[in-house]
Coordinates of C-alpha atoms in Angstrom, one line a residue:
M189 CA -10.9 29.9 46.8
S190 CA -7.8 31.9 47.7
H191 CA -6.8 34.7 45.4
T192 CA -3.6 32.8 44.4
A193 CA -5.4 29.5 43.6
I194 CA -5.7 28.6 39.9
P195 CA -9.3 27.8 39.0
T196 CA -10.3 24.7 37.1
A197 CA -13.2 23.5 35.0
A198 CA -15.0 22.6 38.3
S199 CA -14.6 26.2 39.6
S200 CA -17.4 28.8 39.5
L201 CA -17.6 31.5 37.0
Q202 CA -17.1 34.1 39.8
D203 CA -13.9 32.3 40.9
W204 CA -12.6 32.5 37.3
L205 CA -13.5 36.2 37.0
H206 CA -11.8 37.1 40.3
Y207 CA -8.7 35.2 39.2
Q208 CA -8.6 37.1 35.9
E209 CA -9.0 40.5 37.6
N210 CA -5.9 39.8 39.7
L211 CA -3.8 38.0 37.0
H212 CA -2.6 40.8 34.7
I213 CA -0.7 43.9 35.8
S214 CA -3.1 46.4 34.1
T215 CA -6.8 46.3 33.2
I216 CA -6.2 47.7 29.8
D217 CA -3.1 46.6 27.9
M218 CA -3.1 47.5 24.3
G219 CA -1.3 45.1 22.0
L220 CA -1.9 41.9 20.2
A221 CA 1.3 39.8 20.7
R222 CA 0.2 38.0 23.9
V223 CA -3.4 37.3 23.0
S224 CA -2.3 36.2 19.4
A225 CA 0.2 33.7 20.9
V226 CA -2.5 32.1 23.1
R227 CA -4.9 32.0 20.1
D228 CA -2.3 30.1 18.1
A229 CA -1.6 27.8 21.0
M230 CA -5.3 27.0 21.1
A231 CA -5.4 26.6 17.3
L232 CA -8.4 29.0 17.4
R233 CA -9.2 29.7 13.8
P234 CA -12.9 30.2 13.1
T235 CA -14.1 28.7 9.8
F236 CA -17.4 30.7 9.9
P237 CA -17.8 34.3 8.8
V238 CA -16.8 36.9 11.4
I239 CA -18.2 40.4 11.5
I240 CA -16.1 42.8 13.5
V241 CA -17.9 46.0 14.7
G242 CA -16.1 49.0 16.1
G243 CA -16.8 52.6 16.7
T244 CA -17.2 55.1 19.5
N245 CA -21.0 54.7 19.9
G246 CA -23.6 52.5 18.3
K247 CA -21.6 49.4 17.9
G248 CA -23.5 47.4 20.4
S249 CA -26.8 48.3 18.8
V250 CA -25.5 47.3 15.4
C251 CA -24.3 44.0 16.9
A252 CA -27.8 43.4 18.4
M253 CA -29.6 44.2 15.2
L254 CA -27.3 42.0 13.1
S255 CA -27.6 39.1 15.5
T256 CA -31.3 39.3 15.7
M257 CA -31.8 39.4 12.0
L258 CA -29.4 36.6 11.3
H259 CA -31.0 34.5 14.0
R260 CA -34.4 35.1 12.4
A261 CA -33.0 34.0 9.1
G262 CA -32.2 30.6 10.6
F263 CA -28.5 31.0 11.3
K264 CA -26.9 30.0 14.5
V265 CA -25.3 33.3 15.7
G266 CA -22.6 33.9 18.2
T267 CA -22.4 37.5 19.6
Y268 CA -19.6 39.0 21.7
T269 CA -20.1 42.4 23.3
S270 CA -18.8 44.4 26.2
P271 CA -19.2 45.6 28.9
H272 CA -22.0 43.8 30.6
I273 CA -24.6 45.6 32.7
L274 CA -25.7 43.0 35.3
R275 CA -24.1 39.6 34.4
Y276 CA -20.9 38.6 32.7
N277 CA -22.8 36.1 30.6
E278 CA -24.4 39.0 28.7
R279 CA -21.0 39.3 26.9
I280 CA -21.2 35.9 25.2
A281 CA -24.5 35.1 23.5
I282 CA -25.7 32.4 21.1
D283 CA -28.9 33.1 19.2
T284 CA -29.3 36.3 21.2
Q285 CA -29.4 34.5 24.6
P286 CA -26.5 34.7 27.1
V287 CA -24.7 31.4 27.4
G288 CA -24.6 29.5 30.7
D289 CA -21.8 29.7 33.3
Q290 CA -20.4 26.2 32.5
R291 CA -20.0 27.1 28.8
I292 CA -17.8 30.1 29.8
V293 CA -15.9 28.2 32.4
D294 CA -15.1 25.4 30.0
S295 CA -13.7 28.0 27.6
F296 CA -11.7 29.7 30.4
A297 CA -10.2 26.3 31.3
A298 CA -9.2 25.7 27.7
I299 CA -7.4 29.1 27.6
Q300 CA -5.7 28.4 30.9
A301 CA -4.4 25.1 29.6
A302 CA -3.0 26.8 26.5
R303 CA -1.5 30.0 27.8
G304 CA 1.5 28.7 29.7
D305 CA 3.2 31.7 31.4
I306 CA 1.6 34.3 29.0
S307 CA -0.3 36.8 31.0
L308 CA -3.8 37.9 29.7
S309 CA -6.0 40.7 30.7
Y310 CA -9.7 40.2 31.8
F311 CA -10.8 41.4 28.3
E312 CA -8.4 39.2 26.5
F313 CA -9.6 36.2 28.4
G314 CA -13.2 37.1 27.5
T315 CA -12.5 37.6 23.8
L316 CA -10.7 34.2 23.5
A317 CA -13.5 32.5 25.5
A318 CA -16.2 33.9 23.3
V319 CA -14.7 32.7 20.1
H320 CA -13.7 29.4 21.6
A321 CA -17.4 28.9 22.8
F322 CA -18.6 29.8 19.3
V323 CA -16.3 27.2 17.7
E324 CA -17.3 24.6 20.2
E325 CA -21.0 25.3 19.8
G326 CA -20.8 25.3 16.0
V327 CA -22.2 28.7 15.1
D328 CA -22.7 29.7 11.5
V329 CA -21.6 33.3 12.0
A330 CA -20.0 35.4 14.8
V331 CA -20.6 39.1 15.5
L332 CA -17.7 40.5 17.6
E333 CA -17.8 44.0 19.1
V334 CA -14.5 45.8 19.5
G335 CA -13.8 46.7 23.1
L336 CA -11.6 49.8 22.8
G337 CA -10.3 51.3 19.6
G338 CA -9.7 48.6 17.0
R339 CA -6.1 48.4 15.8
L340 CA -4.7 47.0 19.1
D341 CA -8.0 45.5 20.5
A342 CA -8.0 41.8 21.2
V343 CA -11.0 41.3 18.9
N344 CA -8.7 42.3 16.0
I345 CA -6.7 39.0 16.2
F346 CA -9.5 37.4 14.2
E347 CA -10.0 37.8 10.5
P348 CA -13.3 39.6 9.5
A349 CA -15.6 38.8 6.6
V350 CA -16.8 42.4 7.0
S351 CA -15.4 45.2 9.2
V352 CA -17.7 48.0 10.5
V353 CA -16.9 51.4 12.1
V354 CA -20.2 52.8 13.3
S355 CA -19.0 56.2 14.5
V356 CA -15.8 58.1 15.3
D357 CA -15.7 60.5 18.2
L358 CA -13.6 61.3 21.3
D359 CA -13.5 58.7 24.1
H360 CA -10.7 56.8 25.9
Q361 CA -8.3 59.7 24.8
A362 CA -5.5 58.3 27.0
Y363 CA -5.4 55.3 24.7
L364 CA -6.7 56.4 21.3
G365 CA -5.6 60.1 21.0
D366 CA -7.4 63.4 21.6
T367 CA -8.4 64.2 18.0
R368 CA -10.9 62.5 15.7
E369 CA -8.1 61.9 13.2
Q370 CA -6.1 60.0 15.7
V371 CA -9.2 58.0 16.8
G372 CA -10.1 57.3 13.2
F373 CA -6.7 55.8 12.6
E374 CA -7.2 53.4 15.6
K375 CA -10.7 52.5 14.6
A376 CA -9.6 51.7 11.0
G377 CA -7.2 49.1 12.3
I378 CA -9.9 46.5 11.9
F379 CA -9.9 47.0 8.1
R380 CA -8.2 44.3 5.9
A381 CA -6.9 44.2 2.4
G382 CA -9.6 43.1 0.0
V383 CA -12.2 42.7 2.8
P384 CA -15.3 44.9 2.6
A385 CA -15.8 47.6 5.2
V386 CA -18.7 49.7 6.2
C387 CA -18.5 53.2 7.9
A388 CA -21.7 54.9 9.2
D389 CA -20.0 58.1 10.4
P390 CA -21.4 60.9 8.2
N391 CA -18.1 62.7 8.4
P392 CA -15.4 60.1 8.5
P393 CA -11.9 61.2 9.5
H394 CA -9.3 61.4 6.6
T395 CA -7.2 58.9 8.5
L396 CA -9.9 56.3 8.3
L397 CA -10.4 56.9 4.6
D398 CA -6.6 56.8 4.0
V399 CA -6.2 53.5 5.8
A400 CA -8.9 51.9 3.7
A401 CA -7.4 53.2 0.5
Q402 CA -3.8 52.1 1.4
L403 CA -5.0 48.6 2.3
G404 CA -7.3 48.2 -0.6
A405 CA -10.3 47.6 1.6
P406 CA -13.5 48.3 -0.3
L407 CA -15.2 51.0 1.9
H408 CA -18.9 51.6 1.9
L409 CA -19.9 54.9 3.3
V410 CA -23.3 56.1 4.7
G411 CA -24.7 58.8 2.5
R412 CA -22.6 57.8 -0.5
D413 CA -23.0 54.0 -0.9
F414 CA -25.9 53.3 1.4
G415 CA -28.6 55.3 3.2
V416 CA -32.0 55.8 4.8
T417 CA -35.2 57.5 3.7
R418 CA -37.4 58.2 6.7
M419 CA -41.2 58.3 6.4
D420 CA -43.8 58.7 9.1
N421 CA -43.9 55.3 10.6
Q422 CA -41.6 53.4 8.4
W423 CA -38.3 53.8 6.4
S424 CA -36.5 52.4 3.4
F425 CA -32.9 51.3 2.8
H426 CA -30.9 51.6 -0.3
M427 CA -27.5 50.3 -1.3
G428 CA -26.5 50.2 -4.9
E429 CA -29.2 48.3 -6.8
S430 CA -30.7 46.9 -3.6
H431 CA -33.7 48.6 -2.1
K432 CA -35.8 47.6 0.9
H433 CA -39.1 49.5 1.4
A434 CA -41.7 49.7 4.2
L435 CA -39.3 48.7 6.9
P436 CA -40.6 49.0 10.5
I437 CA -39.0 51.5 12.9
P438 CA -36.5 49.6 15.0
A439 CA -37.6 48.5 18.5
L440 CA -34.5 50.3 19.8
R441 CA -35.5 53.8 20.6
G442 CA -33.8 56.9 19.3
E443 CA -33.7 58.5 15.9
Y444 CA -30.0 57.5 15.5
Q445 CA -31.0 53.9 15.5
L446 CA -32.2 54.2 11.9
V447 CA -28.6 54.7 10.8
N448 CA -27.5 51.8 13.0
A449 CA -30.2 49.7 11.4
A450 CA -29.1 50.7 7.9
T451 CA -25.5 49.9 8.8
A452 CA -26.6 46.4 9.8
L453 CA -28.4 46.0 6.5
A454 CA -25.3 47.2 4.6
V455 CA -23.4 44.4 6.3
L456 CA -26.0 41.8 5.4
E457 CA -26.0 43.1 1.8
L458 CA -22.3 42.5 1.6
L459 CA -22.6 39.0 3.1
K460 CA -25.7 38.0 1.0
P461 CA -23.8 35.3 -1.0
V462 CA -22.9 33.4 2.1
L463 CA -25.6 34.5 4.6
P464 CA -28.8 35.2 2.8
V465 CA -31.4 37.0 4.9
S466 CA -35.0 37.4 3.7
L467 CA -36.9 40.6 4.0
G468 CA -39.2 38.9 6.5
A469 CA -36.2 38.1 8.7
V470 CA -35.0 41.7 8.4
K471 CA -38.4 43.1 9.5
R472 CA -38.8 40.6 12.4
G473 CA -35.3 41.4 13.5
L474 CA -35.9 45.1 13.6
L475 CA -39.1 44.6 15.6
E476 CA -37.7 42.1 18.1
V477 CA -34.2 43.4 18.7
E478 CA -33.4 44.2 22.4
W479 CA -30.4 46.1 23.7
P480 CA -30.9 47.2 27.3
G481 CA -29.7 50.5 28.6
R482 CA -29.5 52.3 25.2
F483 CA -32.2 54.9 25.4
Q484 CA -34.4 52.2 27.0
V485 CA -37.8 53.5 27.9
L486 CA -39.3 51.5 30.7
P487 CA -43.1 50.7 30.8
G488 CA -45.4 52.7 32.9
R489 CA -45.4 56.2 34.4
P490 CA -43.6 58.4 35.1
V491 CA -41.7 58.0 31.8
T492 CA -38.3 56.6 32.7
V493 CA -35.3 56.3 30.3
L494 CA -32.1 54.4 31.0
D495 CA -29.1 55.3 28.9
V496 CA -25.5 54.1 29.4
G497 CA -24.0 57.0 27.3
H498 CA -20.9 58.4 28.8
N499 CA -19.1 60.5 26.2
P500 CA -20.0 63.7 24.2
H501 CA -21.1 61.8 21.1
A502 CA -23.6 59.7 23.2
A503 CA -24.7 62.9 25.0
R504 CA -25.6 64.6 21.8
A505 CA -27.6 61.6 20.7
L506 CA -29.4 61.5 24.1
A507 CA -30.2 65.2 24.0
D508 CA -31.6 64.8 20.5
S509 CA -33.8 61.9 21.5
L510 CA -35.1 63.7 24.6
K511 CA -36.1 66.7 22.5
R512 CA -38.3 64.4 20.4
M513 CA -40.1 63.0 23.4
A514 CA -43.5 64.3 24.6
F515 CA -43.6 67.2 27.0
A516 CA -42.8 66.4 30.7
S517 CA -43.9 68.6 33.6
Q518 CA -40.6 68.0 35.5
R519 CA -37.5 66.6 33.9
I520 CA -35.4 64.7 36.5
A521 CA -31.8 63.4 35.9
V522 CA -30.4 60.6 38.0
F523 CA -26.7 61.0 37.2
S524 CA -23.2 59.7 37.9
M525 CA -20.1 59.4 35.9
L526 CA -16.6 57.9 36.3
S527 CA -13.7 60.1 37.0
D528 CA -11.8 59.4 33.7
K529 CA -14.7 60.6 31.6
D530 CA -15.3 64.1 30.2
M531 CA -18.1 65.1 32.5
A532 CA -18.1 68.8 31.6
A533 CA -18.6 68.1 27.9
V534 CA -21.4 65.6 28.6
V535 CA -23.2 67.9 31.0
S536 CA -22.9 70.9 28.8
L537 CA -24.7 69.1 26.0
L538 CA -27.5 68.0 28.3
K539 CA -27.9 70.7 31.0
D540 CA -30.9 72.3 29.3
E541 CA -32.8 69.0 29.2
F542 CA -33.3 68.7 33.0
D543 CA -34.9 70.8 35.7
V544 CA -33.5 68.7 38.6
W545 CA -30.3 66.8 38.9
L546 CA -30.1 64.0 41.5
V547 CA -26.5 62.8 41.7
G548 CA -25.2 59.7 43.3
G549 CA -21.7 58.5 44.0
L550 CA -20.1 55.4 42.5
D551 CA -18.2 53.4 45.0
M552 CA -15.4 51.9 42.8
P553 CA -11.8 52.8 41.9
R554 CA -12.7 55.1 39.0
G555 CA -15.9 56.4 40.6
R556 CA -16.7 60.0 41.6
T557 CA -18.3 61.0 44.9
A558 CA -21.7 62.7 44.8
D559 CA -20.0 65.8 46.3
A560 CA -17.5 66.0 43.6
I561 CA -20.1 65.6 40.9
A562 CA -22.5 68.2 42.5
T563 CA -19.7 70.7 42.9
E564 CA -18.8 70.5 39.2
L565 CA -22.4 70.8 38.1
E566 CA -22.9 73.9 40.3
T567 CA -19.6 75.4 39.0
M568 CA -21.2 75.1 35.5
G569 CA -24.2 77.2 36.7
I570 CA -26.6 74.3 37.1
R571 CA -29.3 74.8 39.7
G572 CA -31.5 72.2 41.4
V573 CA -28.7 69.8 42.2
H574 CA -29.3 67.3 45.0
R575 CA -26.6 64.9 46.2
Y576 CA -26.9 61.3 47.5
E577 CA -24.2 59.0 48.7
T578 CA -25.2 56.3 46.1
V579 CA -27.0 56.0 42.8
P580 CA -29.8 53.8 44.3
L581 CA -30.5 56.5 46.9
A582 CA -30.7 59.1 44.1
W583 CA -33.1 56.8 42.2
D584 CA -35.3 56.4 45.3
A585 CA -35.4 60.1 45.6
A586 CA -36.4 60.5 42.0
L587 CA -39.3 58.0 42.4
S588 CA -40.5 59.9 45.5
M589 CA -40.3 63.2 43.7
A590 CA -41.8 62.4 40.3
G591 CA -45.4 62.7 39.4
E592 CA -47.0 60.7 36.6
N593 CA -46.5 63.5 34.1
D594 CA -42.8 63.9 34.9
R595 CA -39.8 62.1 33.2
I596 CA -36.8 60.5 34.9
V597 CA -33.6 59.9 32.9
V598 CA -30.9 57.7 34.4
F599 CA -27.6 58.2 32.6
G600 CA -23.8 58.8 32.8
S601 CA -22.2 55.3 32.8
F602 CA -22.9 51.6 32.6
H603 CA -22.5 51.4 36.3
T604 CA -25.1 54.1 36.9
V605 CA -27.7 52.2 34.8
A606 CA -26.7 48.8 36.3
E607 CA -27.2 50.0 39.9
V608 CA -30.7 51.2 39.0
M609 CA -31.5 48.0 37.1
E610 CA -30.4 45.9 40.1
Q611 CA -32.5 48.0 42.5
R612 CA -35.6 47.4 40.2
L613 CA -34.9 43.7 40.0
H614 CA -34.6 43.4 43.8
R615 CA -38.0 45.0 44.2
A616 CA -39.8 43.2 41.4

């Protein structure tokens, strides 16, 4: 297919994605007018409850926990997340499983037929396709993850039954502002008058609180309205008169996942009249939830951790989780970051957690070269930096270098983790 040809329902998913990548003038185009107009042309008005989940970090984990628990309770669940790691289909799931190519293509074709001369970005196409697929497949509930910010994100064209802000920190400063107060205002854009909202940030910005108050959105805060009590190998949740005891530690690793789990339970508590979830379904969901690349510990030795964290908030969480792990003789980083991320802030939070840094370049428009990364690390006083042209080469070097009592951590971006995952798949 030529790059100017318009795909059809008979075209491949890859043809459609290539078409979308070249359709709109900019990859990120904040604003809701265009995507709202196409939604209206499609008469895309979900009749099922929609849960909108935003935040700087943790939103994908909360989506995964909610979806797994609701699925275990017997509901048909649609889940929309981004970005994907290996396959586009990961973004659109039904009952926690990615949908097939044809399901996505059919939804893309419906969007194309409705949009006329309205230009849509790649993300806007995907958001409309996800909700169209959920309507067509007759889901009972949809969990939608905000892509960037909240107020002007395409997901915000849909009306939530509950809105969630998991955390507020600095990321995407060019679009969201360079203070937590500015970011908090953007995140709070998913709140609605009279619609319950949940915030799991322990220190929410005043702007977020103000937006909720001005709208009249009932806001439930971690530490005030719901919370966690941690015990040795279990935990309990409380929210108002509701208490859940002897809960299993979530399958997702990292101490911070307890607050994410409590956030998911707070949402379920608010939706209990329309989506009742038993304690058994909650426990099964916590034990079975999967969300690759988020402090994911691979089986076998040496211990290997994959983490897509790429901003200071995620770096703090990663550092805390690494400190809680067992002693490792040698701590090896396989690392790369995109050029528009705050690498100095991320590295400063993690530099004491590694003995050796193996850096690889990312060959993409926003990628950094290995030389550029290594030079910045060395400028920060970090020793033991080795440079490789690509991330897979850095990964191979880590495997050659590591003994069974060592630890390898792959982190810095979704692309870094994806390239290692692909390498492992090819060799499996």
